[in-house]
Amino acid sequence: MANTSDISRGMIIKLDGSLYTVVEFGENKTARAAAKVWAKLKGVDNSRSIEKTWNSGDTIYPVRVERKTFQFLYKDDTGYNFMDNETFEQVALGENLVDAPQFLKDGQEVSVLINTETETPMSVELPDKIVVKVTYSEPGVKGDTATRTLKQATVETGATVNVPLFVNEGELIRINTKTGEYVERVKE
């Protein structure tokens, strides 16, 4: 068993029958009362985000998780299909388990978190930043650059992203998959 002093960012814990990832944590110390440990938690098997406070030294229940590299193959009626790069085993996962499904490209490598107790996939994480090709964007109007003006652009995955006016159709851009924002242009 672990206690609250073992909490770390990214750790997955079991709380009230559900699994949560620790997004942020800290400790509050007061002169009279015992120290408290707080954490912001994001649901792994549900979409809830909660804050939890424990007394210092309370028992927590971490879950052993293995991170494996999979390759995205295709999407069909059963869900998103991935292949394990080591065993070539294929698995179909629902859209609710995929971190940012709008940015998935065929052949893209992703990280799949697997619960080692039950050997079931818990979530799919894309790389923090990916390179995609702009398939459609309106041409930028020259002279509209007094402020940081953005326009809509459609990328090869079908997602719509706000990009600066100078980005044109056919160019490669880097996108942050966590926020869905444009990062930079990429030279071919």
Coordinates of C-alpha atoms in Angstrom, one line a residue, residues 5-123:
S5 CA 3.5 11.1 0.4
D6 CA 3.9 8.8 -2.6
I7 CA 1.6 10.8 -4.9
S8 CA 3.1 12.1 -8.1
R9 CA 1.9 13.7 -11.3
G10 CA 0.7 11.2 -13.8
M11 CA 0.1 8.5 -11.2
I12 CA -3.1 6.5 -11.6
I13 CA -5.1 5.7 -8.4
K14 CA -8.2 3.9 -7.6
L15 CA -10.8 6.0 -5.8
D16 CA -14.4 5.1 -5.0
G17 CA -14.3 2.2 -7.6
S18 CA -13.1 4.4 -10.5
L19 CA -9.6 5.1 -11.9
Y20 CA -8.2 8.6 -11.9
T21 CA -4.9 10.2 -13.1
V22 CA -3.2 12.8 -10.8
V23 CA -3.1 16.0 -12.8
E24 CA -1.8 18.3 -10.0
F25 CA -1.1 17.9 -6.3
G26 CA 0.1 19.8 -3.3
E27 CA 0.3 19.9 0.5
N28 CA -1.3 22.4 2.8
K29 CA 0.4 22.8 6.2
T30 CA -1.2 24.7 9.1
A31 CA 0.2 25.5 12.5
R32 CA -2.5 23.8 14.5
A33 CA -4.0 21.1 12.3
A34 CA -2.4 18.1 10.6
A35 CA -1.1 18.6 7.1
K36 CA -3.5 17.9 4.2
V37 CA -2.6 16.6 0.8
W38 CA -4.8 17.7 -2.2
A39 CA -4.9 16.5 -5.8
K40 CA -6.7 17.4 -9.0
L41 CA -7.8 14.1 -10.6
K42 CA -9.0 13.3 -14.1
G43 CA -11.1 10.2 -14.7
V44 CA -9.5 7.5 -16.8
D45 CA -12.5 5.3 -17.1
N46 CA -15.0 8.2 -17.0
S47 CA -14.8 11.8 -18.1
R48 CA -15.0 13.4 -14.6
S49 CA -12.5 15.8 -13.1
I50 CA -12.5 16.1 -9.3
E51 CA -10.5 17.5 -6.5
K52 CA -9.7 15.3 -3.5
T53 CA -8.2 16.1 -0.1
W54 CA -6.6 13.6 2.3
N55 CA -5.0 13.8 5.7
S56 CA -1.2 13.5 5.4
G57 CA -0.3 9.8 5.7
D58 CA -3.7 8.4 4.5
T59 CA -3.6 5.3 2.4
I60 CA -4.1 5.6 -1.4
Y61 CA -4.4 2.8 -3.9
P62 CA -2.2 3.2 -7.0
V63 CA -2.9 1.1 -10.0
R64 CA 0.0 -0.5 -11.9
V65 CA -0.1 0.8 -15.5
E66 CA 2.1 -0.2 -18.5
R67 CA 2.6 2.1 -21.4
K68 CA 2.9 0.3 -24.8
T69 CA 3.5 1.7 -28.2
F70 CA 0.7 0.9 -30.7
Q71 CA 0.1 2.0 -34.3
F72 CA -3.2 3.4 -35.4
L73 CA -4.6 1.4 -38.3
Y74 CA -8.1 2.5 -39.2
K75 CA -11.6 3.4 -37.8
D76 CA -14.7 1.3 -38.4
D77 CA -18.0 0.3 -36.7
T78 CA -16.1 -1.4 -33.9
G79 CA -14.1 1.7 -33.0
Y80 CA -10.5 2.8 -33.5
N81 CA -8.2 -0.1 -34.4
F82 CA -4.6 -0.2 -33.1
M83 CA -1.8 -2.7 -33.6
D84 CA 0.8 -3.6 -30.9
N85 CA 4.2 -2.9 -32.4
E86 CA 5.8 -5.8 -30.6
T87 CA 3.3 -8.6 -30.9
F88 CA 1.3 -7.4 -33.9
E89 CA -1.9 -8.1 -32.0
Q90 CA -4.8 -5.8 -33.0
V91 CA -7.3 -4.2 -30.6
A92 CA -10.4 -2.1 -31.2
L93 CA -11.1 0.7 -28.7
G94 CA -14.0 3.1 -28.3
E95 CA -13.7 6.8 -29.0
N96 CA -14.1 7.6 -25.3
L97 CA -10.7 6.0 -24.6
V98 CA -8.8 8.0 -27.3
D99 CA -7.2 11.3 -26.1
A100 CA -7.8 13.4 -29.3
P101 CA -9.4 11.2 -32.0
Q102 CA -9.7 14.1 -34.4
F103 CA -5.9 14.2 -34.9
L104 CA -5.3 10.4 -35.5
K105 CA -3.6 9.6 -38.9
D106 CA -3.2 6.2 -40.4
G107 CA 0.1 4.6 -39.3
Q108 CA 0.6 7.1 -36.5
E109 CA 2.3 5.7 -33.3
V110 CA 0.4 6.3 -30.0
S111 CA 0.8 5.3 -26.4
V112 CA -1.8 2.9 -25.0
L113 CA -2.0 2.7 -21.2
I114 CA -2.8 -0.9 -20.1
N115 CA -4.0 -1.8 -16.6
T116 CA -1.6 -4.6 -15.6
E117 CA -4.1 -6.2 -13.1
T118 CA -6.8 -6.8 -15.7
E119 CA -4.7 -6.5 -18.9
T120 CA -7.3 -4.1 -20.4
P121 CA -6.5 -0.9 -22.3
M122 CA -7.4 2.2 -20.3
S123 CA -6.6 5.1 -22.6

